[in-house]
């Protein structure tokens, strides 16, 4: 009689919750992101307030923005939320690595989807740095005028958040290589990282609409 393979679920610690209860890590992440949202709300308020009293300055400086370049950069970042979520789905299924060839996307695991998400996030940061270099060449800088100040503050702080997200992906990927077994705790960590990544994506959509569309 052929042996039958069985799958056993590893018990989760109280900190990371149980399969039928909310995770303290996930809940804590949501609470922290809620407070971070207030920080970005203050940046949005500052942007609209200063623009209201400097309409002529805004009309002149926003003409230097490259809408097409920013739209492509934004599209890449938004799509990275989908690749990140696919990684979460694989984490929930306990599938860490691909089971087929690299080009067989349907066999990818958590690692492959998170690596792709990391590359897309890195592309966004590189694109933002390229845009900064172009605007500085046009003499749009923080000390030059109010527009430069709020532009770099809002986009710069968001860029810092994206960079921190990239670090989180590296730490998450590192854990999957170091540990021998993929546990429930690691799956919860992957979910918490995805919450953060979705947050920075949604915030950027608001910033893109404000800075590049509404102006």
XYZ file of N, CA, C and O in Angstrom:
860
model
N 0.849 -1.202 0.000
C 0.000 0.000 0.000
C 0.879 1.245 0.000
O 1.793 1.382 0.802
N 0.654 2.148 -0.960
C 1.495 3.328 -1.111
C 1.250 4.300 0.027
O 0.113 4.476 0.473
N 2.316 4.927 0.546
C 2.153 5.897 1.626
C 1.388 7.127 1.163
O 1.507 7.554 0.024
N 0.600 7.672 2.031
C -0.198 8.858 1.713
C 0.433 10.069 2.373
O 0.679 10.069 3.579
N 0.697 11.085 1.582
C 1.316 12.307 2.112
C 0.283 13.107 2.875
O -0.865 13.257 2.438
N 0.677 13.598 4.020
C -0.224 14.423 4.831
C 0.382 15.785 5.056
O 1.604 15.946 5.050
N -0.457 16.773 5.252
C -0.007 18.141 5.491
C -0.459 18.549 6.880
O -1.637 18.445 7.218
N 0.462 18.984 7.688
C 0.125 19.418 9.044
C 0.413 20.899 9.191
O 1.420 21.392 8.688
N -0.458 21.606 9.855
C -0.301 23.034 10.057
C 0.473 23.291 11.332
O 0.137 22.760 12.390
N 1.520 24.081 11.228
C 2.311 24.391 12.402
C 1.549 25.335 13.313
O 0.876 26.257 12.836
N 1.588 25.115 14.622
C 0.872 26.016 15.538
C 1.457 27.413 15.504
O 2.668 27.589 15.410
N 0.599 28.394 15.559
C 1.041 29.789 15.526
C 1.179 30.318 16.939
O 0.471 29.906 17.855
N 2.110 31.226 17.109
C 2.287 31.828 18.421
C 1.149 32.802 18.690
O 0.434 33.229 17.787
N 0.975 33.168 19.954
C -0.093 34.095 20.320
C 0.121 35.455 19.662
O -0.830 36.120 19.268
N 1.381 35.859 19.524
C 1.684 37.155 18.925
C 1.196 37.230 17.490
O 0.654 38.239 17.055
N 1.378 36.167 16.744
C 0.993 36.167 15.342
C -0.431 35.671 15.114
O -0.878 35.575 13.979
N -1.116 35.333 16.195
C -2.510 34.933 16.065
C -2.676 33.494 15.622
O -1.713 32.787 15.364
N -3.927 33.059 15.547
C -4.255 31.732 15.067
C -4.985 31.864 13.735
O -5.319 32.962 13.313
N -5.205 30.754 13.097
C -5.833 30.794 11.775
C -7.253 31.339 11.831
O -7.782 31.826 10.835
N -7.906 31.240 12.996
C -9.282 31.715 13.122
C -9.387 32.994 13.949
O -10.472 33.383 14.360
N -8.253 33.649 14.206
C -8.254 34.876 14.993
C -7.363 35.928 14.339
O -6.411 35.598 13.647
N -7.653 37.208 14.562
C -6.815 38.275 13.986
C -5.385 38.209 14.535
O -5.171 37.843 15.687
N -4.451 38.550 13.694
C -3.050 38.576 14.113
C -2.723 39.922 14.750
O -3.068 40.976 14.207
N -2.031 39.884 15.879
C -1.635 41.124 16.539
C -0.652 41.903 15.676
O -0.635 43.137 15.682
N 0.178 41.185 14.923
C 1.134 41.841 14.029
C 0.395 42.581 12.919
O 0.692 43.737 12.604
N -0.582 41.913 12.304
C -1.351 42.535 11.225
C -2.159 43.716 11.739
O -2.197 44.786 11.110
N -2.803 43.543 12.882
C -3.596 44.629 13.467
C -2.697 45.798 13.847
O -3.027 46.973 13.604
N -1.551 45.504 14.438
C -0.603 46.563 14.795
C -0.109 47.318 13.580
O 0.064 48.543 13.623
N 0.106 46.596 12.477
C 0.544 47.233 11.231
C -0.518 48.197 10.714
O -0.208 49.313 10.275
N -1.767 47.778 10.771
C -2.869 48.632 10.308
C -2.979 49.897 11.153
O -3.178 51.001 10.635
N -2.826 49.740 12.471
C -2.895 50.901 13.360
C -1.759 51.872 13.070
O -1.946 53.092 13.019
N -0.557 51.334 12.874
C 0.594 52.179 12.559
C 0.395 52.911 11.236
O 0.692 54.108 11.117
N -0.134 52.212 10.237
C -0.370 52.841 8.935
C -1.443 53.924 9.042
O -1.392 54.927 8.316
N -2.395 53.743 9.934
C -3.428 54.769 10.140
C -2.811 56.057 10.661
O -3.177 57.160 10.248
N -1.835 55.921 11.581
C -1.155 57.114 12.094
C -0.272 57.733 11.012
O -0.152 58.960 10.919
N 0.319 56.890 10.168
C 1.149 57.391 9.072
C 0.299 58.134 8.049
O 0.769 59.077 7.399
N -0.938 57.704 7.900
C -1.851 58.376 6.980
C -2.087 59.819 7.400
O -2.208 60.708 6.549
N -2.130 60.059 8.704
C -2.309 61.423 9.211
C -1.116 62.306 8.824
O -1.272 63.496 8.542
N 0.074 61.700 8.800
C 1.267 62.444 8.410
C 1.149 62.894 6.951
O 1.417 64.064 6.616
N 0.738 61.984 6.083
C 0.592 62.357 4.673
C -0.576 63.317 4.472
O -0.539 64.166 3.573
N -1.594 63.209 5.302
C -2.709 64.154 5.222
C -2.220 65.567 5.501
O -2.660 66.537 4.856
N -1.278 65.705 6.441
C -0.704 67.016 6.745
C 0.090 67.543 5.553
O 0.055 68.744 5.252
N 0.798 66.652 4.855
C 1.556 67.068 3.667
C 0.622 67.523 2.550
O 0.886 68.525 1.862
N -0.480 66.813 2.374
C -1.473 67.219 1.378
C -2.049 68.586 1.731
O -2.219 69.451 0.853
N -2.333 68.795 3.003
C -2.893 70.075 3.448
C -1.914 71.206 3.186
O -2.307 72.304 2.748
N -0.636 70.955 3.462
C 0.389 71.973 3.221
C 0.492 72.298 1.736
O 0.607 73.469 1.345
N 0.436 71.272 0.912
C 0.524 71.470 -0.537
C -0.602 72.363 -1.041
O -0.371 73.346 -1.747
N -1.847 72.021 -0.662
C -2.999 72.790 -1.150
C -3.030 74.201 -0.564
O -3.425 75.158 -1.244
N -2.590 74.352 0.668
C -2.591 75.675 1.294
C -1.604 76.604 0.610
O -1.930 77.757 0.268
N -0.380 76.120 0.392
C 0.647 76.952 -0.243
C 0.296 77.219 -1.703
O 0.543 78.308 -2.228
N -0.297 76.245 -2.372
C -0.692 76.459 -3.761
C -1.764 77.533 -3.862
O -1.785 78.327 -4.821
N -2.647 77.587 -2.883
C -3.741 78.554 -2.906
C -3.228 79.993 -2.864
O -3.862 80.894 -3.433
N -2.092 80.196 -2.205
C -1.559 81.561 -2.085
C -0.416 81.820 -3.070
O 0.151 82.913 -3.082
N -0.093 80.806 -3.889
C 1.010 80.981 -4.854
C 0.613 80.415 -6.209
O 1.362 79.634 -6.824
N -0.555 80.755 -6.695
C -1.074 80.192 -7.941
C -0.188 80.494 -9.141
O 0.004 79.647 -10.019
N 0.388 81.700 -9.193
C 1.268 82.070 -10.311
C 2.523 81.205 -10.307
O 2.976 80.736 -11.368
N 3.095 80.995 -9.147
C 4.292 80.167 -9.013
C 3.992 78.742 -9.457
O 4.794 78.116 -10.152
N 2.833 78.228 -9.072
C 2.452 76.855 -9.447
C 2.312 76.725 -10.958
O 2.755 75.741 -11.540
N 1.691 77.714 -11.589
C 1.494 77.663 -13.040
C 2.812 77.614 -13.775
O 2.954 76.931 -14.804
N 3.820 78.277 -13.248
C 5.129 78.315 -13.903
C 5.920 77.023 -13.670
O 6.453 76.426 -14.607
N 5.969 76.567 -12.422
C 6.820 75.423 -12.091
C 6.237 74.083 -12.528
O 6.968 73.169 -12.907
N 4.919 73.940 -12.481
C 4.323 72.665 -12.876
C 4.462 72.395 -14.370
O 4.316 71.252 -14.812
N 4.782 73.420 -15.135
C 4.975 73.226 -16.572
C 6.220 72.388 -16.864
O 6.376 71.847 -17.967
N 7.111 72.260 -15.882
C 8.334 71.476 -16.062
C 8.131 69.998 -15.747
O 9.037 69.182 -15.978
N 6.957 69.637 -15.237
C 6.707 68.233 -14.891
C 6.489 67.404 -16.154
O 5.836 67.841 -17.097
N 7.048 66.204 -16.146
C 6.895 65.276 -17.274
C 5.779 64.291 -16.927
O 6.003 63.290 -16.251
N 4.583 64.587 -17.407
C 3.411 63.795 -17.052
C 3.530 62.357 -17.559
O 3.195 61.412 -16.837
N 3.988 62.168 -18.777
C 4.095 60.828 -19.345
C 5.072 59.972 -18.549
O 4.779 58.809 -18.222
N 6.220 60.538 -18.217
C 7.224 59.811 -17.445
C 6.661 59.417 -16.080
O 6.822 58.274 -15.638
N 6.003 60.362 -15.426
C 5.425 60.099 -14.108
C 4.300 59.062 -14.193
O 4.142 58.241 -13.283
N 3.527 59.087 -15.284
C 2.430 58.134 -15.455
C 2.966 56.713 -15.610
O 2.405 55.759 -15.046
N 4.053 56.572 -16.363
C 4.664 55.250 -16.525
C 5.204 54.751 -15.192
O 5.015 53.590 -14.814
N 5.876 55.640 -14.464
C 6.410 55.288 -13.152
C 5.297 54.874 -12.195
O 5.422 53.910 -11.427
N 4.192 55.620 -12.259
C 3.046 55.323 -11.405
C 2.422 53.977 -11.757
O 2.053 53.199 -10.869
N 2.311 53.698 -13.040
C 1.742 52.428 -13.491
C 2.542 51.241 -12.971
O 1.980 50.237 -12.511
N 3.863 51.370 -13.018
C 4.730 50.292 -12.521
C 4.500 50.065 -11.029
O 4.391 48.922 -10.564
N 4.404 51.160 -10.265
C 4.200 51.032 -8.824
C 2.838 50.423 -8.508
O 2.725 49.557 -7.627
N 1.800 50.841 -9.224
C 0.461 50.311 -8.981
C 0.412 48.818 -9.315
O -0.170 48.011 -8.566
N 1.031 48.432 -10.428
C 1.052 47.021 -10.802
C 1.811 46.176 -9.787
O 1.516 44.991 -9.609
N 2.776 46.796 -9.101
C 3.542 46.053 -8.100
C 2.665 45.626 -6.926
O 2.987 44.669 -6.221
N 1.555 46.320 -6.709
C 0.630 45.910 -5.661
C -0.011 44.566 -6.006
O -0.266 43.735 -5.125
N -0.261 44.364 -7.289
C -0.856 43.099 -7.726
C 0.141 41.959 -7.603
O -0.216 40.865 -7.146
N 1.392 42.194 -7.993
C 2.402 41.146 -7.857
C 2.655 40.825 -6.389
O 2.872 39.668 -6.025
N 2.605 41.857 -5.559
C 2.773 41.653 -4.116
C 1.651 40.787 -3.563
O 1.893 39.864 -2.764
N 0.433 41.051 -4.008
C -0.709 40.287 -3.502
C -0.657 38.840 -3.966
O -1.063 37.934 -3.225
N -0.156 38.603 -5.170
C 0.002 37.230 -5.625
C 0.991 36.498 -4.731
O 0.820 35.306 -4.437
N 2.026 37.210 -4.292
C 2.969 36.617 -3.353
C 2.304 36.253 -2.041
O 2.598 35.212 -1.446
N 1.393 37.102 -1.582
C 0.652 36.828 -0.344
C -0.212 35.580 -0.515
O -0.290 34.733 0.385
N -0.866 35.467 -1.669
C -1.689 34.284 -1.918
C -0.850 33.010 -1.815
O -1.287 32.006 -1.241
N 0.361 33.056 -2.379
C 1.246 31.899 -2.326
C 1.715 31.638 -0.896
O 1.866 30.492 -0.482
N 1.952 32.712 -0.141
C 2.361 32.552 1.256
C 1.265 31.877 2.056
O 1.527 31.015 2.907
N 0.022 32.263 1.810
C -1.105 31.656 2.518
C -1.261 30.179 2.181
O -1.780 29.398 2.980
N -0.798 29.811 0.980
C -0.850 28.409 0.563
C 0.393 27.632 0.996
O 0.457 26.419 0.801
N 1.366 28.353 1.572
C 2.598 27.703 2.001
C 3.567 27.425 0.872
O 4.507 26.644 1.026
N 3.378 28.069 -0.285
C 4.253 27.851 -1.436
C 5.326 28.933 -1.459
O 5.070 30.074 -1.834
N 6.522 28.577 -1.056
C 7.602 29.551 -0.933
C 8.310 29.783 -2.259
O 8.540 30.912 -2.669
N 8.700 28.698 -2.941
C 9.478 28.802 -4.175
C 8.710 28.199 -5.343
O 7.751 27.436 -5.166
N 9.137 28.538 -6.539
C 8.481 28.020 -7.752
C 8.674 26.507 -7.853
O 9.675 25.949 -7.394
N 7.735 25.875 -8.508
C 7.800 24.436 -8.700
C 8.076 24.063 -10.150
O 8.137 22.872 -10.484
N 8.231 25.057 -11.003
C 8.495 24.815 -12.418
C 9.611 25.712 -12.919
O 10.436 26.212 -12.149
N 9.644 25.925 -14.214
C 10.643 26.797 -14.824
C 10.334 28.254 -14.496
O 9.203 28.613 -14.192
N 11.359 29.107 -14.622
C 11.208 30.500 -14.249
C 10.170 31.211 -15.110
O 9.501 32.132 -14.652
N 10.018 30.770 -16.353
C 9.058 31.435 -17.230
C 7.626 30.925 -17.034
O 6.684 31.475 -17.580
N 7.470 29.887 -16.229
C 6.138 29.367 -15.934
C 5.577 30.109 -14.714
O 5.697 29.672 -13.579
N 4.968 31.243 -14.990
C 4.518 32.138 -13.923
C 3.511 31.467 -12.999
O 3.469 31.749 -11.792
N 2.717 30.560 -13.542
C 1.696 29.902 -12.719
C 2.298 28.990 -11.650
O 1.597 28.565 -10.730
N 3.597 28.693 -11.762
C 4.245 27.841 -10.761
C 5.067 28.640 -9.756
O 5.712 28.052 -8.893
N 5.021 29.962 -9.870
C 5.812 30.803 -8.967
C 5.311 30.701 -7.529
O 4.124 30.433 -7.291
N 6.254 30.936 -6.604
C 5.900 30.969 -5.196
C 6.063 32.373 -4.634
O 6.211 33.349 -5.376
N 6.066 32.462 -3.331
C 6.211 33.748 -2.648
C 7.472 34.480 -3.089
O 7.433 35.687 -3.352
N 8.591 33.781 -3.155
C 9.862 34.428 -3.469
C 9.830 35.129 -4.820
O 10.223 36.295 -4.930
N 9.382 34.420 -5.834
C 9.400 34.991 -7.181
C 8.507 36.227 -7.281
O 8.893 37.239 -7.879
N 7.325 36.156 -6.678
C 6.412 37.302 -6.746
C 6.949 38.494 -5.957
O 6.828 39.651 -6.381
N 7.574 38.215 -4.819
C 8.132 39.309 -4.019
C 9.389 39.882 -4.667
O 9.647 41.089 -4.556
N 10.175 39.057 -5.323
C 11.357 39.567 -6.040
C 10.918 40.487 -7.171
O 11.496 41.566 -7.382
N 9.886 40.076 -7.910
C 9.369 40.920 -8.989
C 8.829 42.232 -8.429
O 9.062 43.306 -9.001
N 8.133 42.156 -7.315
C 7.617 43.369 -6.671
C 8.752 44.285 -6.255
O 8.687 45.513 -6.432
N 9.814 43.700 -5.719
C 10.986 44.480 -5.318
C 11.586 45.204 -6.523
O 11.927 46.401 -6.434
N 11.735 44.514 -7.626
C 12.320 45.121 -8.827
C 11.452 46.260 -9.344
O 11.969 47.299 -9.782
N 10.146 46.088 -9.288
C 9.237 47.140 -9.746
C 9.306 48.348 -8.816
O 9.285 49.498 -9.271
N 9.418 48.092 -7.517
C 9.567 49.192 -6.565
C 10.883 49.914 -6.754
O 10.947 51.152 -6.661
N 11.957 49.165 -7.025
C 13.266 49.774 -7.265
C 13.237 50.620 -8.536
O 13.862 51.688 -8.603
N 12.489 50.154 -9.541
C 12.334 50.930 -10.776
C 11.658 52.265 -10.479
O 12.052 53.308 -11.010
N 10.644 52.239 -9.613
C 9.942 53.467 -9.253
C 10.883 54.456 -8.569
O 10.892 55.649 -8.899
N 11.668 53.974 -7.615
C 12.597 54.849 -6.893
C 13.643 55.423 -7.854
O 13.978 56.612 -7.788
N 14.144 54.585 -8.747
C 15.119 55.061 -9.732
C 14.494 56.109 -10.645
O 15.126 57.115 -10.993
N 13.233 55.900 -11.022
C 12.537 56.873 -11.857
C 12.338 58.187 -11.131
O 12.469 59.270 -11.726
N 12.044 58.111 -9.851
C 11.874 59.327 -9.053
C 13.196 60.092 -8.956
O 13.212 61.328 -9.052
N 14.289 59.372 -8.784
C 15.603 60.018 -8.719
C 15.940 60.686 -10.051
O 16.504 61.794 -10.079
N 15.573 60.027 -11.147
C 15.803 60.610 -12.473
C 14.998 61.886 -12.654
O 15.491 62.885 -13.204
N 13.760 61.875 -12.190
C 12.915 63.068 -12.286
C 13.482 64.204 -11.437
O 13.481 65.364 -11.864
N 13.978 63.877 -10.261
C 14.596 64.895 -9.405
C 15.761 65.570 -10.118
O 15.913 66.795 -10.075
N 16.602 64.763 -10.754
C 17.768 65.302 -11.458
C 17.338 66.255 -12.567
O 17.956 67.315 -12.775
N 16.260 65.887 -13.267
C 15.760 66.734 -14.351
C 15.196 68.047 -13.818
O 15.457 69.127 -14.383
N 14.445 67.996 -12.726
C 13.853 69.204 -12.160
C 14.903 70.120 -11.538
O 14.796 71.352 -11.627
N 15.906 69.532 -10.933
C 16.993 70.351 -10.368
C 17.707 71.095 -11.488
O 18.120 72.255 -11.333
N 17.842 70.427 -12.635
C 18.443 71.087 -13.801
C 17.594 72.268 -14.257
O 18.125 73.247 -14.811
N 16.294 72.199 -14.002
C 15.376 73.300 -14.344
C 15.275 74.315 -13.201
O 14.393 75.169 -13.205
N 16.166 74.187 -12.210
C 16.247 75.102 -11.066
C 15.032 75.021 -10.136
O 14.693 75.995 -9.473
N 14.396 73.867 -10.112
C 13.325 73.635 -9.150
C 13.927 72.860 -7.980
O 14.145 71.648 -8.060
N 14.210 73.574 -6.914
C 14.862 72.982 -5.744
C 14.128 73.396 -4.473
O 13.263 74.281 -4.500
N 14.487 72.777 -3.376
C 13.848 73.101 -2.092
C 14.080 74.558 -1.687
O 13.134 75.254 -1.321
N 15.307 75.077 -1.738
C 15.514 76.468 -1.294
C 15.098 77.515 -2.319
O 15.045 78.709 -1.994
N 14.787 77.084 -3.551
C 14.512 78.056 -4.602
C 13.166 78.749 -4.421
O 13.077 79.971 -4.526
N 12.109 77.963 -4.147
C 10.784 78.564 -3.947
C 9.875 77.597 -3.191
O 10.258 76.466 -2.878
N 8.654 78.057 -2.928
C 7.709 77.271 -2.134
C 7.281 76.004 -2.857
O 7.064 74.962 -2.226
N 7.153 76.083 -4.185
C 6.737 74.894 -4.929
C 7.761 73.780 -4.789
O 7.415 72.620 -4.526
N 9.027 74.136 -4.977
C 10.078 73.135 -4.834
C 10.083 72.508 -3.453
O 10.296 71.307 -3.300
N 9.822 73.332 -2.444
C 9.817 72.834 -1.066
C 8.739 71.770 -0.860
O 9.024 70.662 -0.386
N 7.491 72.087 -1.225
C 6.408 71.131 -0.981
C 6.480 69.944 -1.937
O 6.100 68.826 -1.578
N 6.994 70.166 -3.149
C 7.117 69.053 -4.106
C 8.082 67.998 -3.580
O 7.765 66.804 -3.551
N 9.253 68.440 -3.159
C 10.251 67.480 -2.686
C 9.887 66.893 -1.321
O 10.253 65.746 -1.030
N 9.198 67.657 -0.507
C 8.781 67.119 0.791
C 7.758 65.997 0.611
O 7.882 64.922 1.214
N 6.744 66.246 -0.205
C 5.686 65.244 -0.380
C 6.199 64.004 -1.118
O 6.012 62.876 -0.658
N 6.839 64.215 -2.250
C 7.326 63.070 -3.016
C 8.529 62.412 -2.348
O 8.713 61.198 -2.450
N 9.346 63.224 -1.673
C 10.530 62.677 -1.014
C 10.184 61.772 0.152
O 10.759 60.687 0.300
N 9.249 62.200 0.984
C 8.838 61.352 2.096
C 8.183 60.068 1.598
O 8.354 58.999 2.182
N 7.433 60.189 0.508
C 6.849 58.975 -0.055
C 7.945 58.056 -0.587
O 7.883 56.829 -0.405
N 8.934 58.630 -1.243
C 10.047 57.827 -1.745
C 10.764 57.101 -0.615
O 11.211 55.952 -0.778
N 10.899 57.765 0.533
C 11.509 57.126 1.693
C 10.682 55.935 2.155
O 11.221 54.884 2.530
N 9.364 56.079 2.109
C 8.486 54.982 2.500
C 8.620 53.801 1.534
O 8.613 52.634 1.955
N 8.725 54.103 0.247
C 8.908 53.033 -0.737
C 10.229 52.311 -0.485
O 10.302 51.078 -0.536
N 11.272 53.075 -0.199
C 12.581 52.484 0.081
C 12.528 51.576 1.304
O 13.113 50.486 1.313
N 11.825 51.999 2.344
C 11.657 51.158 3.528
C 10.898 49.882 3.180
O 11.181 48.808 3.718
N 9.948 50.000 2.267
C 9.213 48.823 1.810
C 10.135 47.848 1.090
O 10.011 46.627 1.258
N 11.066 48.376 0.313
C 12.038 47.515 -0.379
C 12.911 46.773 0.622
O 13.233 45.595 0.436
N 13.295 47.462 1.691
C 14.080 46.821 2.747
C 13.271 45.701 3.399
O 13.787 44.613 3.681
N 11.973 45.950 3.607
C 11.101 44.934 4.208
C 11.007 43.698 3.321
O 11.006 42.560 3.814
N 10.950 43.911 2.008
C 10.922 42.776 1.078
C 12.210 41.957 1.178
O 12.168 40.720 1.162
N 13.342 42.642 1.269
C 14.615 41.931 1.387
C 14.675 41.108 2.673
O 15.149 39.961 2.663
N 14.204 41.694 3.769
C 14.198 40.969 5.040
C 13.267 39.760 4.964
O 13.603 38.675 5.475
N 12.117 39.948 4.342
C 11.160 38.857 4.215
C 11.735 37.738 3.357
O 11.627 36.550 3.698
N 12.360 38.100 2.254
C 12.959 37.102 1.373
C 14.116 36.391 2.071
O 14.283 35.177 1.930
N 14.896 37.153 2.827
C 16.007 36.558 3.562
C 15.546 35.502 4.543
O 16.183 34.448 4.691
N 14.429 35.765 5.204
C 13.891 34.797 6.174
C 13.500 33.495 5.487
O 13.658 32.413 6.057
N 12.981 33.587 4.265
C 12.564 32.358 3.575
C 13.758 31.504 3.181
O 13.624 30.279 3.017
N 14.927 32.128 2.996
C 16.127 31.372 2.635
C 16.833 30.813 3.873
O 17.459 29.756 3.820
N 16.742 31.548 4.988
C 17.450 31.134 6.203
C 16.729 29.991 6.919
O 17.348 29.020 7.350
N 15.407 30.123 7.049
C 14.651 29.105 7.780
C 14.414 27.872 6.916
O 14.281 27.976 5.697
N 14.348 26.712 7.560
C 14.162 25.465 6.837
C 12.701 25.215 6.481
O 12.397 24.592 5.472
N 11.794 25.690 7.335
C 10.369 25.493 7.096
C 9.651 26.833 7.066
O 9.980 27.739 7.830
N 8.686 26.941 6.174
C 7.875 28.152 6.089
C 6.734 28.027 7.080
O 5.913 27.118 6.991
N 6.697 28.918 8.045
C 5.735 28.830 9.133
C 4.573 29.812 8.972
O 4.600 30.705 8.116
N 3.578 29.663 9.827
C 2.440 30.588 9.842
C 2.901 31.999 10.174
O 2.385 32.983 9.634
N 3.891 32.120 11.063
C 4.414 33.433 11.442
C 5.007 34.159 10.230
O 4.828 35.368 10.056
N 5.716 33.427 9.373
C 6.296 34.041 8.180
C 5.210 34.459 7.199
O 5.330 35.496 6.528
N 4.158 33.682 7.110
C 3.039 34.051 6.236
C 2.397 35.340 6.721
O 2.050 36.223 5.933
N 2.235 35.473 8.050
C 1.673 36.697 8.621
C 2.591 37.879 8.346
O 2.132 38.988 8.047
N 3.895 37.669 8.433
C 4.854 38.743 8.137
C 4.725 39.193 6.687
O 4.791 40.390 6.389
N 4.536 38.240 5.786
C 4.365 38.579 4.369
C 3.104 39.410 4.171
O 3.082 40.367 3.384
N 2.053 39.068 4.898
C 0.799 39.818 4.805
C 0.990 41.245 5.335
O 0.493 42.217 4.749
N 1.716 41.374 6.447
C 1.966 42.699 7.029
C 2.764 43.563 6.059
O 2.496 44.760 5.902
N 3.759 42.970 5.393
C 4.545 43.707 4.393
C 3.638 44.157 3.245
O 3.769 45.275 2.733
N 2.706 43.298 2.855
C 1.798 43.666 1.758
C 0.889 44.825 2.164
O 0.578 45.693 1.337
N 0.453 44.861 3.422
C -0.354 45.994 3.892
C 0.407 47.303 3.704
O -0.151 48.304 3.233
N 1.667 47.277 4.113
C 2.503 48.482 3.989
C 2.658 48.869 2.523
O 2.549 50.056 2.161
N 2.903 47.890 1.672
C 3.138 48.180 0.253
C 1.880 48.726 -0.416
O 1.947 49.664 -1.216
N 0.742 48.154 -0.096
C -0.516 48.666 -0.654
C -0.756 50.100 -0.173
O -1.274 50.942 -0.917
N -0.368 50.382 1.055
C -0.541 51.719 1.614
C 0.261 52.751 0.822
O -0.277 53.794 0.430
N 1.553 52.466 0.582
C 2.374 53.443 -0.142
C 1.895 53.592 -1.583
O 2.014 54.680 -2.177
N 1.320 52.541 -2.149
C 0.774 52.638 -3.506
C -0.439 53.557 -3.546
O -0.561 54.409 -4.432
N -1.345 53.375 -2.587
C -2.554 54.201 -2.549
C -2.197 55.667 -2.298
O -2.757 56.572 -2.922
N -1.249 55.907 -1.391
C -0.820 57.278 -1.116
C -0.241 57.917 -2.382
O -0.515 59.087 -2.682
N 0.529 57.134 -3.135
C 1.127 57.705 -4.347
C 0.068 58.041 -5.392
O 0.211 59.025 -6.124
N -0.977 57.246 -5.480
C -2.049 57.568 -6.423
C -2.626 58.942 -6.098
O -2.886 59.760 -6.987
N -2.807 59.208 -4.794
C -3.283 60.525 -4.383
C -2.287 61.622 -4.710
O -2.668 62.702 -5.173
N -1.016 61.355 -4.479
C 0.023 62.353 -4.775
C 0.116 62.598 -6.287
O 0.261 63.743 -6.728
N 0.048 61.523 -7.072
C 0.124 61.667 -8.531
C -1.026 62.531 -9.043
O -0.818 63.423 -9.880
N -2.220 62.245 -8.546
C -3.390 63.031 -8.985
C -3.234 64.494 -8.580
O -3.564 65.413 -9.353
N -2.728 64.722 -7.377
C -2.591 66.101 -6.866
C -1.500 66.871 -7.579
O -1.703 68.009 -8.019
N -0.338 66.255 -7.731
C 0.826 66.969 -8.247
C 0.855 67.031 -9.772
O 1.217 68.061 -10.363
N 0.465 65.937 -10.440
C 0.635 65.882 -11.888
C -0.645 66.108 -12.680
O -0.584 66.523 -13.846
N -1.806 65.843 -12.096
C -3.057 66.001 -12.813
C -3.775 67.290 -12.438
O -4.079 68.132 -13.300
N -4.037 67.455 -11.147
C -4.688 68.688 -10.679
C -3.734 69.864 -10.751
O -4.087 70.962 -11.184
N -2.503 69.621 -10.302
C -1.441 70.634 -10.264
C -1.836 71.813 -9.409
O -1.065 72.604 -9.011
